[in-house]
């Protein structure tokens, strides 16, 4: 346990040093919100990867694959492939035509106040979902690792929260970026090391490994069964399972391209070309990470076994338990420290995107009509927001406690991004006729549809047998109105439909007139924000 | 009109100057070149990606067929998504180098140099 704490403390000391350096360097809004736009392609690629590869993908997905096999791997495939949409459709136009937030691109030719207010609202909603997922991951880790060391769940959550506030309040985007770069390096190295150790256990014979994966013995509903964990259908079963899978694909294919904490990273590079190259860097890192985590998940099922995982910390512990089985307590300690670093880097990224959106979109442009009353007001507001976001997350994580799956919570955030942000962002960049009414209906219907279908589905509604444990009970004891766990197949088309209908009903000649300007800027980088 | 005068005009005449660039032959060529790559690539990505959950969900028997040892079609198809993703990214980088050439020409005409080039 002390090794884990030592590695983690080194990481913390190092990142606080970076924060100090960044706080000395950064002056003004461009530096605080966008790291002076001087991050290079590889640096931003690592930072995006560090921002994206969350506790949900490391702890959540490895654990889910360890318990449910191949079906859970589809989360990873989706998480990776979504960067194609960012690369082809979003990164360059966003960098070329915006300043700090997604709201900037929307406000470019639409009426700024309503679209910025709604963009800030969807951003905060997405960030909240994600933040809870990360905090729950941190909590689950503590429950397993530090149970003997006197560090409680509450203390650990508070610690993570305070660190994240320090990074963001004092170091802004520059410190956040470097924390993410270092974390991405640590996580990639750790995953690679674990994968090699795992394959070593099977004498580096891939056939031997997969042959073990094809005969996993475990208990299901009290019965001892043998399953091939590469076989589809262990998680998503008929009648609704197949449709649920397609629905999940909707969320992933389009959701990542609407995630505010990912999109803001493209403002930190000098130009559109660098933004493009950084997406490709991120794709290389994230792709290889996910391929390896699929092996780790299957490895955890083989080496550790689903039964052991379920009785020793549950879903999120698949990866750490595999590390323990492969390399003893030392490796477990290292992996846990890296998982903690992962959580810190992601929550810092979430916090800065939330505070940027609140300060820049809502405070400066909605409340004060874009007029800064004294210099650096927006930075001050962002710092206060970061403090508030941090405090709220600490309290929320403590109130909710450990228990829910980090991977599933994060997909809720992704669903909102896919259904509200993505349609409106794409239509705003590519459809000449698109207007304010379309953005307003798209954002609000996308957001409400996601939440409504989610609450009406089996995640919230269900009739539990009388002996179900308290924490496992559905919130609403009734048959679900909507049969699928994943809402994308309904909410994404609804988001697009609402944006389209709103556009046809609304009149906004200004928006259409400014389309040429947006198009030229988005495609050429003419008059784009410069590095400072 | 020399380059710097043209740049001033861009600021002063607002929308009109943007419209002039937007309707210029060079800019239209750039858009056409982008469309030729981006639209097919995006459609291909969508079809190829959505095939995975559709086949896994609706043809689980087919996808459970073992291809190499105990490794089945489903897992290989899922892994191929990564290869396809990386390939699209690589092809896009190559195509985008051509976009950059055209973009530089357009910017040179408006008298603005792209940063770092």
XYZ file of C-alpha atoms in Angstrom:
649
model
C 0.000 0.000 0.000
C 2.822 2.403 0.813
C 4.308 1.983 -2.702
C 1.017 3.004 -4.225
C 0.870 6.073 -2.022
C 4.513 6.925 -2.780
C 4.056 6.760 -6.569
C 0.895 8.777 -6.299
C 2.567 11.410 -4.106
C 5.418 11.752 -6.622
C 2.832 12.327 -9.356
C 1.028 14.880 -7.184
C 4.238 16.733 -6.305
C 5.284 16.809 -9.939
C 1.915 18.031 -11.203
C 1.730 20.702 -8.495
C 5.163 21.863 -9.672
C 3.760 22.130 -13.203
C 0.797 24.062 -11.862
C 3.149 26.536 -10.158
C 5.152 26.932 -13.386
C 1.953 27.378 -15.423
C 0.554 29.962 -13.018
C 3.749 32.040 -13.364
C 3.585 31.836 -17.133
C -0.027 32.448 -17.864
C -1.433 35.945 -18.072
C -4.780 36.861 -19.539
C -7.757 34.968 -20.897
C -6.036 33.378 -23.927
C -3.393 31.883 -21.662
C -5.818 30.744 -18.988
C -8.506 29.232 -21.262
C -6.406 28.026 -24.201
C -2.820 27.653 -22.900
C -1.776 30.546 -25.144
C -2.631 28.309 -28.157
C 0.967 27.127 -28.252
C 0.564 23.420 -27.565
C 2.165 21.312 -30.327
C 0.526 18.476 -32.280
C 2.003 15.567 -30.328
C 1.469 17.354 -27.023
C -2.169 17.985 -27.783
C -2.568 14.424 -29.044
C -1.328 13.126 -25.701
C -3.448 15.678 -23.847
C -6.618 14.706 -25.747
C -5.861 11.051 -25.084
C -5.210 11.883 -21.429
C -8.459 13.814 -21.322
C -10.454 11.018 -22.947
C -9.013 7.793 -21.492
C -10.885 8.066 -18.244
C -11.509 5.918 -15.222
C -14.539 4.807 -17.201
C -12.411 3.346 -19.972
C -9.608 2.003 -17.797
C -11.473 0.690 -14.746
C -15.022 0.503 -16.123
C -14.478 -1.134 -19.504
C -11.774 -3.583 -18.403
C -14.089 -4.634 -15.576
C -17.100 -4.949 -17.867
C -15.161 -7.074 -20.377
C -13.943 -9.230 -17.494
C -17.551 -9.884 -16.463
C -19.427 -9.811 -19.768
C -16.856 -10.541 -22.430
C -16.942 -9.336 -26.013
C -20.098 -7.181 -25.778
C -18.354 -4.720 -23.479
C -15.478 -4.360 -25.963
C -17.934 -2.471 -28.182
C -17.634 0.457 -25.735
C -13.931 0.625 -26.581
C -14.411 0.302 -30.331
C -16.954 3.116 -30.170
C -14.754 5.310 -28.003
C -11.959 5.061 -30.545
C -13.868 5.210 -33.812
C -15.694 8.383 -32.761
C -12.495 10.333 -33.351
C -13.077 9.879 -37.083
C -16.036 12.266 -36.826
C -13.862 14.729 -34.895
C -11.064 14.454 -37.437
C -13.173 14.754 -40.569
C -15.898 17.146 -39.483
C -15.164 19.067 -36.315
C -11.565 19.718 -35.187
C -10.364 22.104 -37.896
C -13.518 24.210 -38.364
C -13.824 24.497 -34.587
C -10.236 25.684 -34.161
C -10.529 28.073 -37.099
C -13.772 29.770 -36.186
C -14.040 29.630 -32.385
C -12.238 31.099 -29.438
C -12.703 29.107 -26.217
C -15.906 27.044 -26.313
C -18.354 25.092 -28.456
C -20.738 27.980 -27.864
C -18.386 30.261 -29.846
C -18.947 28.356 -33.066
C -22.712 28.343 -32.569
C -22.817 32.006 -31.611
C -20.814 32.917 -34.694
C -23.794 33.328 -36.953
C -26.729 32.621 -34.641
C -28.172 34.920 -31.975
C -25.560 34.564 -29.241
C -27.544 34.802 -26.028
C -30.022 31.918 -26.384
C -27.551 29.522 -28.028
C -24.766 30.282 -25.561
C -27.089 29.866 -22.584
C -28.237 26.462 -23.845
C -24.726 25.414 -24.860
C -23.535 26.222 -21.334
C -26.426 24.175 -19.926
C -25.698 21.073 -22.025
C -21.971 21.435 -21.253
C -22.607 21.488 -17.514
C -24.968 18.494 -17.795
C -22.422 16.415 -19.713
C -19.613 17.406 -17.359
C -21.728 16.464 -14.343
C -22.389 12.941 -15.671
C -18.721 12.461 -16.429
C -17.518 13.908 -13.170
C -19.700 11.561 -11.114
C -18.320 8.635 -13.128
C -14.741 9.657 -12.339
C -15.422 10.253 -8.667
C -17.170 6.899 -8.314
C -14.112 5.287 -9.918
C -11.855 7.020 -7.398
C -14.088 5.845 -4.584
C -14.136 2.238 -5.753
C -10.355 2.246 -5.942
C -10.012 3.547 -2.418
C -12.433 0.999 -1.019
C -10.219 -1.779 -2.286
C -6.760 -0.333 -1.820
C -6.611 1.912 1.142
C -9.048 0.079 3.387
C -6.221 -0.798 5.808
C -4.335 2.486 5.620
C -6.833 4.729 7.376
C -7.721 6.739 4.226
C -11.491 6.710 3.954
C -13.589 7.004 0.798
C -14.635 10.511 1.799
C -11.067 11.640 2.470
C -9.853 10.323 -0.895
C -12.704 11.944 -2.828
C -12.024 15.222 -1.033
C -8.312 14.916 -1.832
C -8.958 14.319 -5.548
C -11.370 17.254 -5.561
C -8.918 19.641 -3.904
C -6.081 18.701 -6.266
C -8.291 19.192 -9.297
C -9.328 22.625 -7.978
C -5.658 23.571 -7.452
C -4.676 22.561 -10.991
C -7.520 24.425 -12.648
C -7.753 27.529 -10.445
C -4.035 28.280 -10.454
C -2.700 26.563 -13.563
C -5.595 26.946 -16.014
C -5.501 25.109 -19.338
C -1.691 24.986 -19.499
C -1.334 23.046 -16.245
C -4.334 20.867 -17.109
C -2.788 20.012 -20.485
C 0.525 18.956 -18.970
C -1.150 16.924 -16.239
C -3.024 15.144 -19.042
C 0.119 14.594 -21.132
C 1.984 13.001 -18.232
C -1.019 10.908 -17.289
C -1.405 9.658 -20.894
C 2.246 8.583 -20.882
C 1.875 6.819 -17.533
C -1.354 5.104 -18.524
C -0.040 3.944 -21.910
C 3.146 2.592 -20.343
C 1.178 0.877 -17.600
C -1.267 -0.727 -20.054
C 1.561 -1.893 -22.281
C 3.436 -3.379 -19.324
C 0.352 -5.198 -18.064
C -0.430 -6.559 -21.531
C 3.096 -7.920 -21.914
C 2.968 -9.535 -18.469
C -0.409 -11.034 -19.307
C 0.787 -12.476 -22.613
C 3.929 -13.700 -20.845
C 1.735 -15.756 -18.590
C 0.530 -17.526 -21.733
C 4.118 -17.906 -22.990
C 3.508 -15.152 -25.564
C 1.340 -17.613 -27.411
C -1.777 -15.739 -28.522
C -3.586 -18.971 -29.376
C -3.095 -20.249 -25.841
C -4.477 -17.009 -24.427
C -7.624 -17.058 -26.563
C -8.125 -20.725 -25.938
C -8.234 -19.921 -22.194
C -10.649 -17.072 -22.953
C -12.950 -19.563 -24.700
C -13.494 -21.587 -21.496
C -14.208 -19.247 -18.636
C -15.826 -20.923 -15.665
C -18.024 -18.847 -13.374
C -21.310 -18.689 -11.515
C -24.390 -17.164 -13.063
C -27.609 -17.061 -11.047
C -26.149 -19.670 -8.691
C -25.266 -22.096 -11.476
C -21.696 -22.973 -12.464
C -21.293 -22.380 -16.223
C -18.550 -22.328 -18.861
C -18.552 -19.548 -21.453
C -16.531 -18.377 -24.431
C -15.915 -14.722 -23.552
C -15.330 -13.786 -27.184
C -18.858 -14.872 -28.027
C -21.271 -11.968 -28.473
C -24.510 -11.839 -26.502
C -23.315 -12.304 -22.922
C -24.454 -8.807 -22.041
C -26.906 -7.803 -24.736
C -29.503 -10.547 -24.986
C -32.678 -10.759 -27.086
C -35.299 -9.462 -27.394
C -33.965 -5.919 -27.004
C -30.225 -6.551 -26.748
C -29.382 -6.285 -30.473
C -31.204 -2.966 -30.776
C -29.465 -1.778 -27.621
C -26.110 -2.424 -29.279
C -27.042 -0.325 -32.303
C -28.311 2.351 -29.955
C -24.985 2.341 -28.124
C -23.211 2.775 -31.459
C -25.229 5.956 -32.116
C -24.022 7.425 -28.850
C -20.401 6.601 -29.523
C -20.158 7.441 -33.213
C -21.405 10.977 -32.614
C -21.078 11.611 -28.890
C -17.338 12.116 -28.633
C -17.549 14.840 -31.289
C -19.900 16.707 -28.949
C -17.963 16.326 -25.698
C -17.078 19.820 -24.461
C -13.960 18.813 -22.530
C -12.522 17.133 -25.649
C -13.468 19.912 -28.068
C -11.914 22.711 -25.993
C -8.522 21.012 -26.397
C -8.435 22.020 -30.056
C -8.292 25.675 -29.051
C -4.917 25.106 -27.385
C -2.999 24.558 -30.651
C -1.743 27.296 -33.005
C -3.838 26.450 -36.092
C -6.228 24.072 -37.846
C -3.442 21.980 -39.321
C -1.981 21.296 -35.876
C -5.471 20.492 -34.592
C -5.822 17.885 -37.355
C -2.447 16.321 -36.621
C -3.192 16.213 -32.923
C -6.390 14.207 -33.543
C -4.330 11.612 -35.383
C -1.817 11.450 -32.513
C -4.720 10.939 -30.132
C -6.174 8.202 -32.360
C -2.905 6.271 -32.329
C -2.687 6.448 -28.537
C -6.339 5.796 -27.800
C -6.634 2.994 -30.358
C -3.663 1.047 -29.095
C -4.818 1.637 -25.516
C -8.249 0.168 -26.249
C -6.902 -2.846 -28.130
C -4.720 -3.594 -25.116
C -7.539 -3.042 -22.611
C -9.640 -5.627 -24.458
C -6.840 -8.103 -23.834
C -6.646 -6.975 -20.194
C -10.393 -7.407 -19.683
C -10.338 -10.878 -21.203
C -7.186 -11.564 -19.218
C -8.894 -10.568 -15.984
C -11.720 -12.982 -16.814
C -9.191 -15.739 -17.446
C -6.573 -15.159 -14.774
C -8.724 -13.698 -12.003
C -12.182 -14.968 -12.928
C -15.571 -13.194 -12.851
C -16.545 -14.759 -9.512
C -13.466 -13.409 -7.722
C -13.912 -9.918 -9.223
C -17.539 -9.777 -8.112
C -16.641 -10.716 -4.539
C -13.545 -8.453 -4.351
C -14.714 -4.954 -5.184
C -16.982 -5.530 -8.197
C -16.926 -4.407 -11.824
C -14.471 -1.517 -11.568
C -11.809 -3.704 -9.978
C -11.186 -6.065 -12.917
C -8.011 -4.268 -14.028
C -6.412 -3.705 -10.608
C -7.137 -7.309 -9.560
C -5.504 -8.572 -12.743
C -2.433 -6.472 -11.914
C -2.350 -8.028 -8.464
C -2.570 -11.519 -9.921
C 0.210 -10.804 -12.443
C 2.678 -8.854 -10.346
C 1.594 -8.999 -6.736
C 0.937 -6.050 -4.474
C 3.707 -3.929 -6.039
C 2.046 -3.984 -9.444
C -1.385 -3.491 -7.902
C 0.020 -0.427 -6.156
C 1.499 0.942 -9.386
C -1.681 0.376 -11.378
C -3.763 1.987 -8.654
C -1.501 5.019 -8.582
C -1.805 5.338 -12.366
C -5.580 4.947 -12.132
C -5.611 7.781 -9.605
C -3.498 9.949 -11.890
C -5.961 9.120 -14.671
C -8.896 10.284 -12.604
C -7.106 13.499 -11.625
C -6.243 14.382 -15.222
C -9.782 13.766 -16.451
C -11.554 15.639 -13.652
C -9.191 18.587 -14.193
C -10.122 18.593 -17.902
C -13.821 18.399 -17.065
C -13.564 21.191 -14.526
C -11.796 23.590 -16.857
C -14.270 22.960 -19.686
C -17.195 23.550 -17.335
C -15.727 26.724 -15.882
C -14.710 28.044 -19.318
C -18.206 27.489 -20.630
C -19.830 29.105 -17.600
C -17.459 32.089 -17.508
C -17.175 32.705 -21.253
C -20.572 31.620 -22.582
C -22.902 32.299 -19.703
C -21.335 35.013 -17.540
C -19.577 37.164 -20.122
C -21.829 36.751 -23.136
C -25.291 35.916 -21.835
C -25.366 37.960 -18.633
C -23.050 40.805 -19.649
C -23.590 40.872 -23.447
C -19.908 40.236 -24.174
C -18.644 43.350 -22.406
C -15.804 42.777 -19.968
C -16.226 45.414 -17.240
C -12.732 45.047 -15.882
C -9.698 43.200 -17.254
C -9.528 39.482 -16.657
C -13.088 39.351 -15.352
C -13.745 36.155 -17.326
C -10.670 34.461 -15.835
C -11.737 35.439 -12.339
C -15.240 34.091 -12.934
C -13.793 30.874 -14.364
C -11.607 30.406 -11.283
C -14.572 30.889 -8.966
C -16.619 28.491 -11.106
C -13.850 25.873 -10.936
C -13.903 26.170 -7.168
C -17.681 25.760 -7.120
C -17.660 22.844 -9.610
C -15.011 21.134 -7.495
C -16.923 21.632 -4.265
C -20.196 20.398 -5.787
C -18.467 17.292 -7.212
C -16.887 16.426 -3.883
C -20.255 16.664 -2.143
C -22.049 14.752 -4.931
C -19.475 11.955 -4.899
C -19.723 11.645 -1.120
C -23.526 11.635 -1.165
C -23.720 9.073 -4.007
C -20.973 6.861 -2.628
C -19.263 3.982 -4.441
C -21.391 1.405 -6.216
C -22.524 2.402 -9.691
C -20.486 1.480 -12.772
C -18.198 4.223 -14.016
C -18.473 3.084 -17.643
C -22.263 3.302 -17.735
C -22.354 6.725 -16.056
C -19.968 8.104 -18.661
C -22.127 6.833 -21.510
C -24.989 8.959 -20.119
C -22.810 12.033 -20.629
C -21.878 10.798 -24.069
C -25.576 10.369 -24.953
C -26.274 14.006 -24.137
C -23.285 15.074 -26.216
C -24.446 12.970 -29.181
C -28.081 14.087 -29.030
C -27.785 17.792 -28.172
C -24.304 19.145 -28.966
C -23.373 17.114 -32.019
C -26.410 17.806 -34.274
C -26.358 21.519 -33.560
C -22.586 21.855 -33.974
C -22.570 19.989 -37.296
C -25.577 21.793 -38.737
C -24.166 25.129 -37.646
C -20.907 24.514 -39.518
C -22.282 22.787 -42.609
C -25.890 23.834 -43.260
C -26.383 27.292 -44.725
C -30.058 27.510 -43.763
C -29.505 26.578 -40.121
C -30.662 29.285 -37.698
C -31.144 30.266 -34.073
C -34.527 28.587 -33.712
C -33.016 25.328 -34.963
C -30.166 25.525 -32.471
C -32.523 26.257 -29.595
C -34.898 23.401 -30.431
C -32.011 21.036 -31.236
C -30.168 21.648 -27.990
C -33.212 21.580 -25.747
C -34.957 18.605 -27.389
C -31.655 16.692 -27.555
C -31.011 17.261 -23.865
C -34.583 16.594 -22.686
C -35.014 13.541 -24.914
C -31.812 12.014 -23.538
C -32.819 12.573 -19.937
C -36.418 11.486 -20.446
C -35.645 8.288 -22.376
C -32.916 7.501 -19.866
C -35.227 7.836 -16.863
C -38.014 5.928 -18.666
C -35.625 3.082 -19.503
C -34.377 0.063 -17.583
C -31.575 2.042 -15.898
C -34.106 3.784 -13.704
C -37.327 1.770 -14.043
C -37.790 -1.874 -13.180
C -39.555 -4.163 -10.746
C -37.056 -5.732 -8.357
C -37.565 -9.019 -6.540
C -38.250 -8.404 -2.811
C -34.815 -9.640 -1.684
C -32.816 -7.092 -3.799
C -30.175 -5.180 -1.841
C -30.990 -1.519 -1.185
C -28.267 0.024 -3.371
C -29.190 -2.231 -6.310
C -32.896 -1.355 -6.449
C -34.348 0.581 -9.384
C -35.402 4.097 -8.490
C -38.838 3.668 -10.027
C -40.595 0.404 -9.281
C -42.546 -0.057 -12.496
C -42.001 -1.705 -15.863
C -39.777 0.487 -18.045
C -41.605 2.541 -20.676
C -38.621 2.361 -22.977
C -36.961 -1.057 -23.364
C -33.347 -0.049 -24.155
C -30.512 0.839 -21.777
C -28.923 3.060 -24.403
C -30.953 6.006 -25.592
C -28.983 6.992 -28.717
C -31.166 5.367 -31.348
C -34.056 7.589 -30.280
C -32.375 10.682 -28.860
C -29.819 11.344 -31.629
C -32.368 11.325 -34.486
C -34.721 13.377 -32.272
C -31.955 15.948 -31.748
C -31.383 16.223 -35.502
C -35.111 16.268 -36.250
C -35.736 19.010 -33.707
C -32.872 21.115 -35.074
C -34.212 20.688 -38.600
C -37.853 21.426 -37.690
C -36.840 24.445 -35.636
C -34.856 25.792 -38.561
C -37.788 25.468 -40.947
C -40.164 27.170 -38.511
C -37.792 29.974 -37.535
C -36.717 33.053 -39.467
C -33.200 34.383 -39.048
C -31.877 36.083 -42.213
C -28.720 37.220 -40.353
C -27.639 33.643 -39.764
C -27.845 32.748 -43.423
C -26.075 35.946 -44.465
C -23.135 35.197 -42.203
C -22.721 31.638 -43.448
C -20.200 32.614 -46.153
C -18.050 34.297 -43.549
C -18.149 31.269 -41.244
C -17.471 28.927 -44.157
C -14.418 30.883 -45.322
C -13.032 31.147 -41.809
C -13.686 27.491 -40.942
C -12.029 26.235 -44.121
C -9.076 28.584 -44.425
C -8.283 29.703 -40.884
C -8.500 33.300 -42.065
C -8.649 35.611 -39.029
C -8.533 32.648 -36.663
C -7.421 33.313 -33.099
C -3.626 33.524 -33.042
C -1.194 31.965 -30.599
C -0.033 34.416 -27.949
C -4.993 46.861 -55.138
C -2.001 45.433 -53.280
C -2.177 42.785 -50.589
C -2.337 45.038 -47.552
C -5.034 47.228 -49.090
C -7.004 44.118 -49.835
C -6.653 43.048 -46.227
C -7.940 46.388 -45.007
C -10.856 46.038 -47.365
C -11.629 42.698 -45.757
C -12.185 44.405 -42.445
C -13.991 47.454 -43.736
C -16.429 45.935 -46.154
C -17.319 43.079 -43.755
C -19.658 40.523 -45.314
C -19.095 41.512 -48.932
C -15.403 40.633 -48.858
C -16.150 37.299 -47.203
C -18.753 36.673 -49.886
C -16.197 37.487 -52.573
C -13.779 34.886 -51.195
C -16.566 32.361 -50.679
C -17.651 32.606 -54.306
C -14.110 32.721 -55.730
C -13.069 29.872 -58.008
C -10.176 28.883 -55.755
C -12.343 28.592 -52.658
C -14.966 26.604 -54.559
C -12.183 24.284 -55.752
C -11.036 23.824 -52.146
C -14.557 22.948 -51.018
C -15.003 20.529 -53.919
C -11.700 18.816 -53.137
C -12.651 18.501 -49.463
C -16.085 17.102 -50.305
C -14.613 14.455 -52.585
C -12.659 13.057 -49.662
C -14.659 13.851 -46.559
C -18.164 12.805 -47.622
C -17.244 9.317 -48.924
C -14.860 8.771 -46.001
C -17.504 9.731 -43.456
C -20.185 7.579 -45.095
C -17.796 4.636 -45.300
C -16.904 5.059 -41.626
C -20.582 5.153 -40.603
C -21.506 2.070 -42.645
C -18.461 0.066 -41.565
C -18.860 1.005 -37.911
C -22.619 0.417 -37.705
C -22.207 -2.964 -39.406
C -20.439 -4.171 -36.259
C -23.304 -3.747 -33.746
C -25.880 -4.724 -36.379
C -24.127 -7.995 -37.236
C -23.170 -8.753 -33.647
C -26.712 -8.035 -32.493
C -28.752 -9.587 -35.278
C -26.459 -12.342 -36.588
C -24.731 -13.592 -33.431
C -24.407 -17.127 -34.845
C -22.478 -15.898 -37.874
C -20.299 -13.632 -35.765
C -19.526 -16.425 -33.296
C -17.986 -18.483 -36.078
C -14.398 -19.232 -35.164
C -11.887 -18.092 -37.771
C -8.403 -18.540 -36.305
C -8.207 -21.042 -33.448
C -10.848 -19.984 -30.937
C -10.865 -16.364 -32.163
C -14.214 -15.577 -33.742
C -15.401 -13.259 -36.496
C -16.880 -10.779 -34.014
C -13.556 -10.055 -32.307
C -11.652 -9.854 -35.599
C -14.274 -7.498 -37.045
C -14.050 -5.353 -33.917
C -10.243 -5.251 -34.172
C -10.495 -4.355 -37.860
C -12.343 -1.171 -36.820
C -9.085 0.087 -35.346
C -7.183 -0.668 -38.527
C -9.874 1.041 -40.613
C -9.875 4.051 -38.277
C -6.116 4.469 -38.495
C -6.215 4.040 -42.284
C -8.874 6.727 -42.725
C -6.808 9.035 -40.504
C -3.672 8.405 -42.562
C -5.493 8.935 -45.867
C -7.027 12.122 -44.514
C -3.623 13.498 -43.542
C -2.425 12.881 -47.096
C -5.534 14.454 -48.642
C -5.357 17.394 -46.258
C -1.843 18.229 -47.452
C -3.486 19.083 -50.788
C -6.147 21.170 -49.018
C -3.343 23.106 -47.343
C -1.734 23.988 -50.675
C -5.005 25.417 -51.995
C -5.663 27.184 -48.699
C -2.252 28.869 -48.824
C -3.021 30.132 -52.334
C -6.310 31.578 -51.187
C -4.701 33.210 -48.168
C -1.870 34.602 -50.290
C -4.470 36.313 -52.443
C -6.063 37.984 -49.447
C -2.596 38.909 -48.239
C -2.606 36.957 -45.052
C 0.102 34.420 -44.325
C -0.826 31.332 -42.408
C 0.988 31.190 -39.056
C 3.929 28.794 -38.919
C 4.040 28.147 -42.646
